[in-house]
Short mmCIF file of C-alpha atoms and ligand atoms in Angstrom, two decimals:
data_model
loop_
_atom_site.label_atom_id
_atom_site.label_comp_id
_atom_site.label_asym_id
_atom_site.label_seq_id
_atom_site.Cartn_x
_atom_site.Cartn_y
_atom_site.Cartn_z
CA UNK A 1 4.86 33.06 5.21
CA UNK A 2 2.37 30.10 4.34
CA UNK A 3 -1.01 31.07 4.89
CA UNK A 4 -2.24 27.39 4.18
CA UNK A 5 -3.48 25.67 7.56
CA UNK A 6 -2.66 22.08 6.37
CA UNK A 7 1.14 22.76 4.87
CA UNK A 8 3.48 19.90 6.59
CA UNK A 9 0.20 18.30 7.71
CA UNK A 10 -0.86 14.52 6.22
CA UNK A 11 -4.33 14.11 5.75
CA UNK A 12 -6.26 10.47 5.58
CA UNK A 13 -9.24 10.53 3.73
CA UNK A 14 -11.07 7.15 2.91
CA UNK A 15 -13.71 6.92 0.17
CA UNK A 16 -11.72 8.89 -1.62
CA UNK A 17 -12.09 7.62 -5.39
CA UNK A 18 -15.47 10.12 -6.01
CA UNK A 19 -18.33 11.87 -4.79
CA UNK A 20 -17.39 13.71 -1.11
CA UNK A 21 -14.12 12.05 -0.53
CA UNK A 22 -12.81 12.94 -3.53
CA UNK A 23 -13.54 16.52 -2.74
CA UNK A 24 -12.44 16.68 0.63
CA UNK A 25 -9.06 15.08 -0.64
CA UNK A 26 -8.95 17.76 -3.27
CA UNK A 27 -9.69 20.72 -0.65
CA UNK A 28 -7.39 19.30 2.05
CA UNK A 29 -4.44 19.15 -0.38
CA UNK A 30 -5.52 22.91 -1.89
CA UNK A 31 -5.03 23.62 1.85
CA UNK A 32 -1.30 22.13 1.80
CA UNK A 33 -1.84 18.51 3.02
CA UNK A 34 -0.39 15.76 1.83
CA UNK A 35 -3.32 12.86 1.29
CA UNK A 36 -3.19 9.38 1.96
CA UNK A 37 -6.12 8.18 -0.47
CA UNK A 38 -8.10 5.34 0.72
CA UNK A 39 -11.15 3.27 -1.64
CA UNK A 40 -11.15 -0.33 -2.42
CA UNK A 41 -9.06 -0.49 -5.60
CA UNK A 42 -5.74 1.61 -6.78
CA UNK A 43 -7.21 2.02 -10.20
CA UNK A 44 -10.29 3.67 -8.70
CA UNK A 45 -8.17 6.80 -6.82
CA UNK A 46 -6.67 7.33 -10.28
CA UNK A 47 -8.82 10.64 -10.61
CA UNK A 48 -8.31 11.81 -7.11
CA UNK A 49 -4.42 11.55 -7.40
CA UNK A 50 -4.38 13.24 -10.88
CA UNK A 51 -6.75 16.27 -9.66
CA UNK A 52 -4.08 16.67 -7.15
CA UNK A 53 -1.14 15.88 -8.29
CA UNK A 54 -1.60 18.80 -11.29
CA UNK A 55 -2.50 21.34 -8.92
CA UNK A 56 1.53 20.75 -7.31
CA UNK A 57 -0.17 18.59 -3.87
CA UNK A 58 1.14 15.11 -2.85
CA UNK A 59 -1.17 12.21 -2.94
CA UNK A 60 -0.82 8.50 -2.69
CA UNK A 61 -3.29 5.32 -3.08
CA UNK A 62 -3.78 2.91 -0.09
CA UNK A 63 -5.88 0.44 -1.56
CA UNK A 64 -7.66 -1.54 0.93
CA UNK A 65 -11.84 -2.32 1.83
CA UNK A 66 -12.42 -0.19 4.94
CA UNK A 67 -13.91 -3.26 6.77
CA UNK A 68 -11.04 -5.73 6.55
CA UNK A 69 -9.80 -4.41 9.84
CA UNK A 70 -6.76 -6.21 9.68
CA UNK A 71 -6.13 -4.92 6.32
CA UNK A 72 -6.60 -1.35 7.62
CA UNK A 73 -4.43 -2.10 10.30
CA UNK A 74 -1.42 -2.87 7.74
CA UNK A 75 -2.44 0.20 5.50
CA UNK A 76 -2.35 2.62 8.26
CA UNK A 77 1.66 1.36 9.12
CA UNK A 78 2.41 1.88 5.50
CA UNK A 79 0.98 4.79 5.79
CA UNK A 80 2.93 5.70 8.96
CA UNK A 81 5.77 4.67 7.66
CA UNK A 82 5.52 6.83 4.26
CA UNK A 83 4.68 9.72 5.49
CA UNK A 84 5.69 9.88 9.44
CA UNK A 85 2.88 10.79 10.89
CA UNK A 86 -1.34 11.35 9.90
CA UNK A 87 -2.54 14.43 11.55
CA UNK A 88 -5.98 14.28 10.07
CA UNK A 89 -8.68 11.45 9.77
CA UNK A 90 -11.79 11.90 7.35
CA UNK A 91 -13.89 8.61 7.87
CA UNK A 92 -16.19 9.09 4.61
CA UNK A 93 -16.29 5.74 2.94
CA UNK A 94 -20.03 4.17 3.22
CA UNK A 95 -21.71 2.40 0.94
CA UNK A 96 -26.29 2.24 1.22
CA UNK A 97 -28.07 -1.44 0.68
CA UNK A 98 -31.37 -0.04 0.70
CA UNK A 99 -34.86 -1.53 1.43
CA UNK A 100 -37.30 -2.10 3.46
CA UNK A 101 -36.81 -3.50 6.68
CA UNK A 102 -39.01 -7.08 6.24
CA UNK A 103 -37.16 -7.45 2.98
CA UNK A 104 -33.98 -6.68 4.29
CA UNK A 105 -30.85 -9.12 4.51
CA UNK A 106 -28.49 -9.81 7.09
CA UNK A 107 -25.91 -9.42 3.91
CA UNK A 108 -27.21 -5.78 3.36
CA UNK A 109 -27.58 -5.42 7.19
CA UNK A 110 -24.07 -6.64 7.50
CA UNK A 111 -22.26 -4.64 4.53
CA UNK A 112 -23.89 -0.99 5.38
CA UNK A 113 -22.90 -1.67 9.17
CA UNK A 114 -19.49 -3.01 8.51
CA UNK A 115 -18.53 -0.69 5.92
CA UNK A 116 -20.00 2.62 7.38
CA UNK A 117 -19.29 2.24 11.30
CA UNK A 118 -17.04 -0.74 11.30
CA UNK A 119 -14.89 1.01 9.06
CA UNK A 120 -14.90 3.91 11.30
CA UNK A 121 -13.64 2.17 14.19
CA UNK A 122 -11.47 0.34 12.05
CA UNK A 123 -9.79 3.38 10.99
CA UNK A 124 -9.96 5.52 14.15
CA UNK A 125 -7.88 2.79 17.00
CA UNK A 126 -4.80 2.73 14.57
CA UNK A 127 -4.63 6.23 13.92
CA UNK A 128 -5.79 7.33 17.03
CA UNK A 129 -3.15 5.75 18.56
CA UNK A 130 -0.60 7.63 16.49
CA UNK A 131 -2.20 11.03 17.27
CA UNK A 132 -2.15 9.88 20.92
CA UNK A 133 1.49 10.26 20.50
CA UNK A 134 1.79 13.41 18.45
CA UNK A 135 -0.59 14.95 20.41
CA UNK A 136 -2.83 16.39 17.97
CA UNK A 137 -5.01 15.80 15.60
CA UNK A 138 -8.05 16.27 13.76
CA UNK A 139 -10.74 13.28 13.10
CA UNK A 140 -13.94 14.27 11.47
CA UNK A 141 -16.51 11.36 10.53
CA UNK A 142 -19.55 11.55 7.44
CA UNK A 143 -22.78 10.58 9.12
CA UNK A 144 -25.42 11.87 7.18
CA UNK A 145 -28.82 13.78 8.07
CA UNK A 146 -30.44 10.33 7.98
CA UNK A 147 -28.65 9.35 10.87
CA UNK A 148 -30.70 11.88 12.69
CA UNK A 149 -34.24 11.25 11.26
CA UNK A 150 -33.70 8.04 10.13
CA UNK A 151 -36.02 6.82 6.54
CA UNK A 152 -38.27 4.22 5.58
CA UNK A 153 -36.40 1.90 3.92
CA UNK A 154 -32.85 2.75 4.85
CA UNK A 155 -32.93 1.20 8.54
CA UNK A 156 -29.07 -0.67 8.26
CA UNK A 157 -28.20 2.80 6.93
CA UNK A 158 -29.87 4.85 9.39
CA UNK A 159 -28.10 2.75 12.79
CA UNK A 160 -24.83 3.04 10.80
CA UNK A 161 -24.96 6.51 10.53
CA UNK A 162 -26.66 7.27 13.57
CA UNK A 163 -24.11 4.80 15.22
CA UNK A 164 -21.29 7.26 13.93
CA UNK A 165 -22.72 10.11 15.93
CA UNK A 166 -22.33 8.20 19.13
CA UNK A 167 -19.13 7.03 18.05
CA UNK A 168 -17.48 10.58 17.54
CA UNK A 169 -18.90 11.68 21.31
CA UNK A 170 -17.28 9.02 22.28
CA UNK A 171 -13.76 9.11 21.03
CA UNK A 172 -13.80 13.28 21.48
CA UNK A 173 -14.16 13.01 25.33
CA UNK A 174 -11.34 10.01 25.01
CA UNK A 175 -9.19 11.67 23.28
CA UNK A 176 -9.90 15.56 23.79
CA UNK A 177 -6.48 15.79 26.84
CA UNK A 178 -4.34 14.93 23.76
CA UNK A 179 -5.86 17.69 22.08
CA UNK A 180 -7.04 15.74 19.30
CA UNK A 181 -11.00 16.52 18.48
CA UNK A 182 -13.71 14.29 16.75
CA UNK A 183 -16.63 15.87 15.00
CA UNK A 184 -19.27 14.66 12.30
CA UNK A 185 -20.85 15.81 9.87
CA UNK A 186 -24.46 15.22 8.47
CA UNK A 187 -24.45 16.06 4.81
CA UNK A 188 -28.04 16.26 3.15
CA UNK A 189 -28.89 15.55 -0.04
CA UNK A 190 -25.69 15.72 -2.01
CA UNK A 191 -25.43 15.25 -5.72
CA UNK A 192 -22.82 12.41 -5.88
CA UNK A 193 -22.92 8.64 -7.71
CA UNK A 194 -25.00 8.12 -4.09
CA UNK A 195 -27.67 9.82 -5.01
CA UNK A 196 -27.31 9.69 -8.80
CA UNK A 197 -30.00 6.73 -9.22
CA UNK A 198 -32.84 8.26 -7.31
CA UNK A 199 -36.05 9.00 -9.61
CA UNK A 200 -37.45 12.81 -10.40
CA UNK A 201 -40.13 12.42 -8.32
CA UNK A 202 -38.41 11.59 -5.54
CA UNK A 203 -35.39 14.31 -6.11
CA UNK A 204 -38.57 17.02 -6.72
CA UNK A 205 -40.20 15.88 -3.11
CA UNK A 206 -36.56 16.26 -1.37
CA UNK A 207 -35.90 19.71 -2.74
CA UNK A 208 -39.20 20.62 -1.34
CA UNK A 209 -37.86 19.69 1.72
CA UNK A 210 -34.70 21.95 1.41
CA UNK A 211 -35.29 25.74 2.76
CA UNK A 212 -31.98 26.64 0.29
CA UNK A 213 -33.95 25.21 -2.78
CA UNK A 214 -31.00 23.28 -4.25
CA UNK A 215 -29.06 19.83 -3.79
CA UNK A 216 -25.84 20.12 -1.88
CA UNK A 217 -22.84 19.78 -3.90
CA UNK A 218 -19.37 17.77 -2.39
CA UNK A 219 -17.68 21.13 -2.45
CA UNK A 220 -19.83 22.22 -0.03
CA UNK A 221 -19.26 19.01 2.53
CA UNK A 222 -16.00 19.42 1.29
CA UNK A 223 -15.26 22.98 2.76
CA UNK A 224 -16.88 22.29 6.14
CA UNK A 225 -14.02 20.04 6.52
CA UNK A 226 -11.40 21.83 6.21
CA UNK A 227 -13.14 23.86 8.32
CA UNK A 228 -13.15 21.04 11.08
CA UNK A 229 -9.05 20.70 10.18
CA UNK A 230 -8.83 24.46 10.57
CA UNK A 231 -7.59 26.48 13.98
CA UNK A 232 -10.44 27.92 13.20
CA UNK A 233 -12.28 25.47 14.95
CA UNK A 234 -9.67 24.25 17.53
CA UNK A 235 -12.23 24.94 20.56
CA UNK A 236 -14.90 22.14 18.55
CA UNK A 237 -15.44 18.59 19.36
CA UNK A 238 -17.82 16.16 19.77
CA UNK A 239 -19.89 18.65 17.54
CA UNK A 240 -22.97 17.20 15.29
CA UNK A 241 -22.99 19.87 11.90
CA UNK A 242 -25.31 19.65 10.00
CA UNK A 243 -24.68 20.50 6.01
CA UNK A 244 -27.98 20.13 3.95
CA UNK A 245 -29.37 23.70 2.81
CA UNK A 246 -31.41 23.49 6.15
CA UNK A 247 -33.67 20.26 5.68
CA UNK A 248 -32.85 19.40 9.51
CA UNK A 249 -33.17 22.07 11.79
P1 NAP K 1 -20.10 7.52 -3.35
O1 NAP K 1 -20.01 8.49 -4.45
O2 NAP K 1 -20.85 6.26 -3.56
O3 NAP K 1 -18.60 7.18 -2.86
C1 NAP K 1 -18.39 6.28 -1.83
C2 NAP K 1 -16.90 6.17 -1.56
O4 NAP K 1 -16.70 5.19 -0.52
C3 NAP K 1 -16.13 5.70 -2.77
O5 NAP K 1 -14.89 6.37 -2.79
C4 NAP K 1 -15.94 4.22 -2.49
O6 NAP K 1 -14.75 3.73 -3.08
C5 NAP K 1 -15.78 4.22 -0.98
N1 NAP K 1 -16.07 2.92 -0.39
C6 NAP K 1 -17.26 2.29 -0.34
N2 NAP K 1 -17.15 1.12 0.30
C7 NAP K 1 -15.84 1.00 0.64
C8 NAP K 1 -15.09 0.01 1.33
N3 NAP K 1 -15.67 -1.11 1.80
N4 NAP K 1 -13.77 0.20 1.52
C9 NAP K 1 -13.16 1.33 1.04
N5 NAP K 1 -13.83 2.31 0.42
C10 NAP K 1 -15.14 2.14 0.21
O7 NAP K 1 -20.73 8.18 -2.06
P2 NAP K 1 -20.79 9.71 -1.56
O8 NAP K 1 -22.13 10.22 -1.90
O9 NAP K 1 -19.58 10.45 -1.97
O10 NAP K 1 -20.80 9.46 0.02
C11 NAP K 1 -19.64 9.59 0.82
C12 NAP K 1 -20.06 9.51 2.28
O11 NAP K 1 -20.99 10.54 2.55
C13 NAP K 1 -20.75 8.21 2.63
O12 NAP K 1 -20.37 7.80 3.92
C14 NAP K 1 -22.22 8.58 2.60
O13 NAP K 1 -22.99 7.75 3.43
C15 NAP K 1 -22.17 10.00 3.10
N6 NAP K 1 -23.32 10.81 2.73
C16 NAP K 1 -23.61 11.06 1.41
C17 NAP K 1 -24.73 11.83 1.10
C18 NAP K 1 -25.13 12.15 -0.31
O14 NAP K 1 -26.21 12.72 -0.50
N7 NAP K 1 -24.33 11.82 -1.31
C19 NAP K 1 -25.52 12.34 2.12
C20 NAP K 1 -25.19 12.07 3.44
C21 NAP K 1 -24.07 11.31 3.72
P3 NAP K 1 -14.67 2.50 -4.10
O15 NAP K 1 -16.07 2.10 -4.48
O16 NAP K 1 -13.86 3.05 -5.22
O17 NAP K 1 -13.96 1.45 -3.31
#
């Protein structure tokens, strides 16, 4: 018998090209999934598909920008079409335009929002509507832990992320009599490209903030995931988790 949860089972996982949707791609497929890979270019999943194409998984690019929701809309039918069905959803593409809130744009305003909860919803009606027929299905969503205590000079950021939260209470009680759930995660401080730019003092005063005394790695968003796409956790949704070494609690 196969013990792996996700064997038959097609996973969608956008942001895919690095950082914590790359992981999660890699860790659904380890699990058995096939992965429809989602970023903005087909040249930029190259490493994704590789990683698991080598380790014997199936993987193929959808390029397409998240908040082009007419775009998405055609994506998700090839992807439909492809594979037959998507049984689980990973909204993790988001993108931060960060400053402070007089100095901020409507452009950066615009982009963070569009990208990060636009592209959420963008994502979510199509598929959602083919889970509605399967009857299952798995959706989790990347908020992040700013989302729930919001920071000085990440406000677009902040109402994206915080927006997702409502967002995934809202589609679990819609959809939770076709037995599909919705949950989100709230990763902390996670070493990706993200967070790559941010200057020693300021990485020294976050750690200070983390009880676990280390930065998250996308492995470790990555296996919470699969978690959510596990029976494991067929009883959750609508759930807020929390994945940052304890800096929110
Ligand atoms: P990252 O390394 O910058 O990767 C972002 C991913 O999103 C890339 O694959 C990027 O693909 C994709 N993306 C961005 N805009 C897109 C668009 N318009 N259309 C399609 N794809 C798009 O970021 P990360 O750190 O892995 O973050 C992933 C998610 O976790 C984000 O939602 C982020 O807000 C959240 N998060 C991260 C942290 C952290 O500490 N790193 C903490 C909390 C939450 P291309 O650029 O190749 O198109």
């Amino acid at each position: 018998m196969n013990s792996k949860f996700l064997t038959d089972k097609v996973a969608l996982v956008t942001g895919a090209s690095r950082g914590l949707g790359k992981a999660i791609a890699i860790a659904l497929a380890a699990e058995g999934a096939s992965i429809a890979a989602v970023a903005r270019s087909e040249e930029a999943l190259k490493e994704t598909l590789e990683a698991i194409r080598s380790a014997g998984g199936r993987a193929e690019p959808f390029p397409v920008d998240v908040a082009d929701g007419a775009a998405v809309e055609t994506v998700v039918e090839k992807i439909a079409s492809l594979f037959g069905h998507v049984d689980v959803l990973v909204n993790n593409a988001g993108v931060t335009r960060d400053g402070l809130l007089m100095r901020m744009t409507s452009e950066a305003w615009d982009t963070v929002l569009n990208t990060n909860l636009k592209g959420a919803f963008n994502f979510t009606k199509p598929v959602g509507r083919l889970m509605v027929r399967q009857r299952a299905g798995r959706i989790i969503n990347i908020s992040s832990v700013i989302g729930l205590i919001g920071n000085a000079g990440q406000a677009n950021y902040a109402a994206s992320k915080a927006g997702l939260i409502g967002f995934t209470k809202s589609v679990a009680r819609e959809f939770a009599s076709r037995n599909i759930t919705c949950n989100v995660l709230c990763p902390g401080f996670i070493e990706t490209d993200m967070t790559r730019d941010l200057s020693d003092d300021l990485r020294k005063k976050l750690l200070e903030r983390v009880p676990l005394q280390r930065l998250g790695q996308p492995d470790d968003v990555a296996a919470v995931v699969a978690f959510l796409c596990s029976p494991a956790s067929g009883y959750m949704t609508g759930q807020v988790l929390t994945v940052d070494g304890g800096m929110v609690m």
